[in-house]
Structure formats: structure tokens, C-alpha cells
PDB file of C-alpha atoms in Angstrom:
ATOM      1  CA  MET A   1       0.000   0.000   0.000  1.00 86.00           C
ATOM      2  CA  LEU A   2       1.306   3.435  -0.924  1.00 92.00           C
ATOM      3  CA  THR A   3       1.894   6.058   1.731  1.00 94.00           C
ATOM      4  CA  ASN A   4       0.628   9.603   1.315  1.00 94.00           C
ATOM      5  CA  ASP A   5       4.203  10.806   0.807  1.00 94.00           C
ATOM      6  CA  ILE A   6       4.699   8.343  -2.055  1.00 93.00           C
ATOM      7  CA  ARG A   7       1.358   9.344  -3.599  1.00 92.00           C
ATOM      8  CA  LYS A   8       2.330  13.023  -3.361  1.00 93.00           C
ATOM      9  CA  SER A   9       5.713  12.311  -4.968  1.00 91.00           C
ATOM     10  CA  LEU A  10       4.077  10.364  -7.798  1.00 91.00           C
ATOM     11  CA  LEU A  11       1.571  13.162  -8.389  1.00 90.00           C
ATOM     12  CA  GLU A  12       4.387  15.721  -8.676  1.00 88.00           C
ATOM     13  CA  ARG A  13       6.277  13.491 -11.121  1.00 87.00           C
ATOM     14  CA  VAL A  14       3.119  13.043 -13.225  1.00 86.00           C
ATOM     15  CA  LYS A  15       2.706  16.812 -13.444  1.00 84.00           C
ATOM     16  CA  LEU A  16       6.351  17.448 -14.345  1.00 79.00           C
ATOM     17  CA  SER A  17       6.497  14.724 -16.989  1.00 78.00           C
ATOM     18  CA  ASN A  18       3.205  15.590 -18.743  1.00 77.00           C
ATOM     19  CA  PHE A  19       2.150  11.981 -18.230  1.00 83.00           C
ATOM     20  CA  PRO A  20      -0.941  11.450 -20.422  1.00 84.00           C
ATOM     21  CA  GLY A  21      -2.679   8.819 -18.278  1.00 87.00           C
ATOM     22  CA  SER A  22      -4.634   8.730 -15.059  1.00 91.00           C
ATOM     23  CA  ILE A  23      -2.996   9.257 -11.667  1.00 92.00           C
ATOM     24  CA  ILE A  24      -5.061   6.296 -10.460  1.00 92.00           C
ATOM     25  CA  ASP A  25      -3.332   4.085 -13.049  1.00 93.00           C
ATOM     26  CA  VAL A  26       0.037   5.383 -11.820  1.00 92.00           C
ATOM     27  CA  TYR A  27      -0.893   4.542  -8.210  1.00 94.00           C
ATOM     28  CA  LYS A  28      -2.119   1.041  -9.133  1.00 93.00           C
ATOM     29  CA  ALA A  29       1.027   0.320 -11.141  1.00 92.00           C
ATOM     30  CA  ALA A  30       3.264   1.618  -8.328  1.00 93.00           C
ATOM     31  CA  GLU A  31       1.572  -0.760  -5.897  1.00 94.00           C
ATOM     32  CA  GLN A  32       2.718  -3.572  -8.211  1.00 93.00           C
ATOM     33  CA  GLY A  33       6.256  -2.200  -8.495  1.00 93.00           C
ATOM     34  CA  VAL A  34       5.846  -0.623 -11.950  1.00 93.00           C
ATOM     35  CA  ASP A  35       6.926   2.995 -12.512  1.00 92.00           C
ATOM     36  CA  LEU A  36       4.699   4.270 -15.334  1.00 91.00           C
ATOM     37  CA  VAL A  37       6.079   7.793 -15.054  1.00 87.00           C
ATOM     38  CA  ALA A  38       9.665   6.611 -15.599  1.00 86.00           C
ATOM     39  CA  GLN A  39       8.529   4.562 -18.588  1.00 85.00           C
ATOM     40  CA  HIS A  40       6.798   7.620 -20.057  1.00 82.00           C
ATOM     41  CA  GLU A  41       9.872   9.811 -19.501  1.00 76.00           C
ATOM     42  CA  GLN A  42      12.121   7.246 -21.169  1.00 73.00           C
ATOM     43  CA  GLN A  43       9.768   7.032 -24.145  1.00 71.00           C
ATOM     44  CA  GLN A  44       9.732  10.832 -24.462  1.00 65.00           C
ATOM     45  CA  GLN A  45      13.535  10.983 -24.453  1.00 59.00           C
ATOM     46  CA  GLN A  46      13.728   8.328 -27.141  1.00 55.00           C
ATOM     47  CA  GLN A  47      11.326  10.288 -29.318  1.00 68.00           C
ATOM     48  CA  MET A  48      13.284  13.545 -29.333  1.00 79.00           C
ATOM     49  CA  GLN A  49      13.623  14.819 -32.856  1.00 89.00           C
ATOM     50  CA  VAL A  50      16.785  16.507 -34.117  1.00 92.00           C
ATOM     51  CA  ALA A  51      16.663  19.550 -36.398  1.00 94.00           C
ATOM     52  CA  ASN A  52      19.855  19.189 -38.436  1.00 91.00           C
ATOM     53  CA  THR A  53      19.175  21.292 -41.529  1.00 92.00           C
ATOM     54  CA  PRO A  54      18.459  25.040 -41.597  1.00 90.00           C
ATOM     55  CA  GLN A  55      14.946  24.270 -42.897  1.00 92.00           C
ATOM     56  CA  GLU A  56      14.266  21.812 -40.035  1.00 92.00           C
ATOM     57  CA  GLN A  57      15.585  24.365 -37.563  1.00 91.00           C
ATOM     58  CA  GLU A  58      13.340  27.088 -38.948  1.00 90.00           C
ATOM     59  CA  ILE A  59      10.246  24.865 -38.719  1.00 92.00           C
ATOM     60  CA  GLY A  60      11.182  23.487 -35.291  1.00 92.00           C
ATOM     61  CA  LEU A  61       8.261  22.090 -33.347  1.00 92.00           C
ATOM     62  CA  ARG A  62       5.614  24.086 -35.222  1.00 92.00           C
ATOM     63  CA  GLU A  63       4.516  21.143 -37.400  1.00 90.00           C
ATOM     64  CA  GLU A  64       4.256  18.854 -34.370  1.00 87.00           C
ATOM     65  CA  HIS A  65       2.157  21.425 -32.522  1.00 89.00           C
ATOM     66  CA  ALA A  66      -0.024  21.935 -35.613  1.00 89.00           C
ATOM     67  CA  ARG A  67      -0.722  18.163 -35.565  1.00 83.00           C
ATOM     68  CA  GLY A  68      -1.707  18.428 -31.900  1.00 83.00           C
ATOM     69  CA  ASN A  69       1.486  16.810 -30.602  1.00 82.00           C
ATOM     70  CA  THR A  70       2.363  19.390 -27.939  1.00 87.00           C
ATOM     71  CA  GLY A  71       4.366  16.746 -26.049  1.00 83.00           C
ATOM     72  CA  ALA A  72       7.124  16.618 -28.671  1.00 86.00           C
ATOM     73  CA  SER A  73      10.732  17.627 -27.984  1.00 90.00           C
ATOM     74  CA  MET A  74      13.427  18.737 -30.396  1.00 93.00           C
ATOM     75  CA  ALA A  75      17.177  19.286 -30.261  1.00 93.00           C
ATOM     76  CA  PHE A  76      18.899  21.957 -32.366  1.00 95.00           C
ATOM     77  CA  PRO A  77      22.634  21.151 -32.588  1.00 94.00           C
ATOM     78  CA  ASP A  78      25.350  23.691 -33.374  1.00 92.00           C
ATOM     79  CA  VAL A  79      23.324  26.798 -32.531  1.00 93.00           C
ATOM     80  CA  GLN A  80      25.562  29.805 -33.021  1.00 92.00           C
ATOM     81  CA  PRO A  81      26.221  32.467 -30.364  1.00 92.00           C
ATOM     82  CA  ASN A  82      23.441  35.037 -29.962  1.00 90.00           C
ATOM     83  CA  GLN A  83      21.079  33.188 -32.321  1.00 92.00           C
ATOM     84  CA  SER A  84      17.522  33.855 -31.221  1.00 92.00           C
ATOM     85  CA  PHE A  85      14.583  31.447 -30.968  1.00 94.00           C
ATOM     86  CA  ASN A  86      10.849  32.060 -31.006  1.00 94.00           C
ATOM     87  CA  THR A  87       7.567  30.369 -30.152  1.00 95.00           C
ATOM     88  CA  VAL A  88       5.503  31.769 -33.014  1.00 94.00           C
ATOM     89  CA  GLY A  89       3.068  29.109 -34.208  1.00 92.00           C
ATOM     90  CA  MET A  90       3.265  26.982 -31.055  1.00 94.00           C
ATOM     91  CA  LYS A  91       0.027  25.729 -29.523  1.00 93.00           C
ATOM     92  CA  ALA A  92       1.302  25.297 -25.954  1.00 94.00           C
ATOM     93  CA  PRO A  93       4.091  26.700 -23.748  1.00 95.00           C
ATOM     94  CA  ILE A  94       7.553  25.136 -24.086  1.00 95.00           C
ATOM     95  CA  ASP A  95      10.824  25.118 -22.174  1.00 94.00           C
ATOM     96  CA  ILE A  96      13.946  26.186 -24.065  1.00 94.00           C
ATOM     97  CA  GLN A  97      17.433  25.311 -22.809  1.00 94.00           C
ATOM     98  CA  LYS A  98      20.843  25.854 -24.360  1.00 94.00           C
ATOM     99  CA  ILE A  99      23.749  23.617 -23.427  1.00 91.00           C
ATOM    100  CA  ASP A 100      27.277  24.562 -24.463  1.00 88.00           C
ATOM    101  CA  ASP A 101      29.793  22.152 -25.985  1.00 84.00           C
ATOM    102  CA  GLN A 102      31.116  21.281 -22.505  1.00 84.00           C
ATOM    103  CA  GLY A 103      27.630  20.230 -21.337  1.00 84.00           C
ATOM    104  CA  HIS A 104      26.913  23.314 -19.205  1.00 87.00           C
ATOM    105  CA  LEU A 105      23.492  24.927 -19.175  1.00 90.00           C
ATOM    106  CA  VAL A 106      24.113  28.462 -20.465  1.00 91.00           C
ATOM    107  CA  GLU A 107      20.556  29.720 -21.061  1.00 92.00           C
ATOM    108  CA  SER A 108      17.163  28.542 -19.900  1.00 93.00           C
ATOM    109  CA  TYR A 109      13.604  29.718 -20.419  1.00 95.00           C
ATOM    110  CA  LYS A 110      10.746  27.954 -18.648  1.00 95.00           C
ATOM    111  CA  ASN A 111       7.086  27.906 -19.654  1.00 95.00           C
ATOM    112  CA  VAL A 112       7.515  30.203 -22.664  1.00 96.00           C
ATOM    113  CA  PRO A 113       4.066  30.989 -24.084  1.00 97.00           C
ATOM    114  CA  PRO A 114       3.238  30.799 -27.793  1.00 96.00           C
ATOM    115  CA  GLY A 115       3.882  33.914 -29.876  1.00 95.00           C
ATOM    116  CA  ILE A 116       7.185  35.125 -28.375  1.00 95.00           C
ATOM    117  CA  GLN A 117       9.342  36.439 -31.234  1.00 94.00           C
ATOM    118  CA  ASP A 118      12.846  36.918 -29.824  1.00 93.00           C
ATOM    119  CA  LEU A 119      14.502  34.746 -27.174  1.00 93.00           C
ATOM    120  CA  PRO A 120      18.286  35.263 -27.174  1.00 92.00           C
ATOM    121  CA  THR A 121      20.280  32.083 -26.571  1.00 90.00           C
ATOM    122  CA  GLY A 122      23.424  33.719 -25.229  1.00 88.00           C
ATOM    123  CA  PRO A 123      26.999  34.242 -26.371  1.00 89.00           C
ATOM    124  CA  TYR A 124      27.961  30.547 -26.572  1.00 90.00           C
ATOM    125  CA  GLU A 125      27.704  27.924 -29.289  1.00 93.00           C
ATOM    126  CA  GLY A 126      25.780  24.829 -28.258  1.00 93.00           C
ATOM    127  CA  THR A 127      22.668  22.711 -28.518  1.00 94.00           C
ATOM    128  CA  VAL A 128      19.211  24.100 -27.865  1.00 94.00           C
ATOM    129  CA  ILE A 129      16.532  21.737 -26.578  1.00 93.00           C
ATOM    130  CA  GLU A 130      12.854  22.579 -26.831  1.00 94.00           C
ATOM    131  CA  SER A 131      10.538  20.462 -24.684  1.00 91.00           C
ATOM    132  CA  PRO A 132       7.011  20.640 -23.261  1.00 89.00           C
ATOM    133  CA  ALA A 133       6.669  23.082 -20.372  1.00 88.00           C
TER     134      ALA A 133
END
């Protein structure tokens, strides 16, 4: 049987991971030793798209959001210093993070609403990751 502390922890993880299922299903699975939230997070990481070409980078997540897939994530490798990003055409808020070539987080925006036109990514080259807020 799950304690209230475990239930609270699971609820927080469900919220943070954008888990699409029922919290009741998460509780039932946890009672049987299955971590549905971890499985969902692993699946989301495996499904991250990579925008390699300039055209893919310009489109970004817009096409996914237009299809209703607001849970998609995308990596943008080799983003140049001071290159800006935007959320024009998005259907839901996203998080935007830039990691430099040494693996350090150098810029981070949380819960960026749709329609923002200019988000500077800082003076370092690196990889930008867009993910659901």
C-alpha cells in the first residue's frame, strides 16, 4: 500500500512529466512495483527529434504542434552564439534550454508561451533543446 508521501511524490512526477494517463493508473502500477512515469519519460527521451538542416531548424516544433502533438521535444545542434529562438506558431508553452559544448546549461527559459518572437540564446555555441513546459 502506498503512503501519502509516495502518492504526493508520484503526483508531482506526473505533473512534471506531462504523463498522459490517469494518476489512479500510476498509483495502481506503483503498488505492483511498476513505474509508469519513468517509462513515459524514457519514451519521451527516445522520441526527441533533431533539427539538423536550416529548414528543419526554422520549422522546429511548429509542425508537431499543428498536428496536436504538444508533447514533442526537439534538439537543435550547433546553434551559433546570440542566435535567437521564437515560439511563433506553437500551440502550448515550451521550455527552451541551451547547453554549451562542454555540457553546461548556459541559457534557460521555462514555460515560454506561444507567440514570443525573440529569445536570445546567449553568447555561446551549443545545442538548444525545446521540450514541453
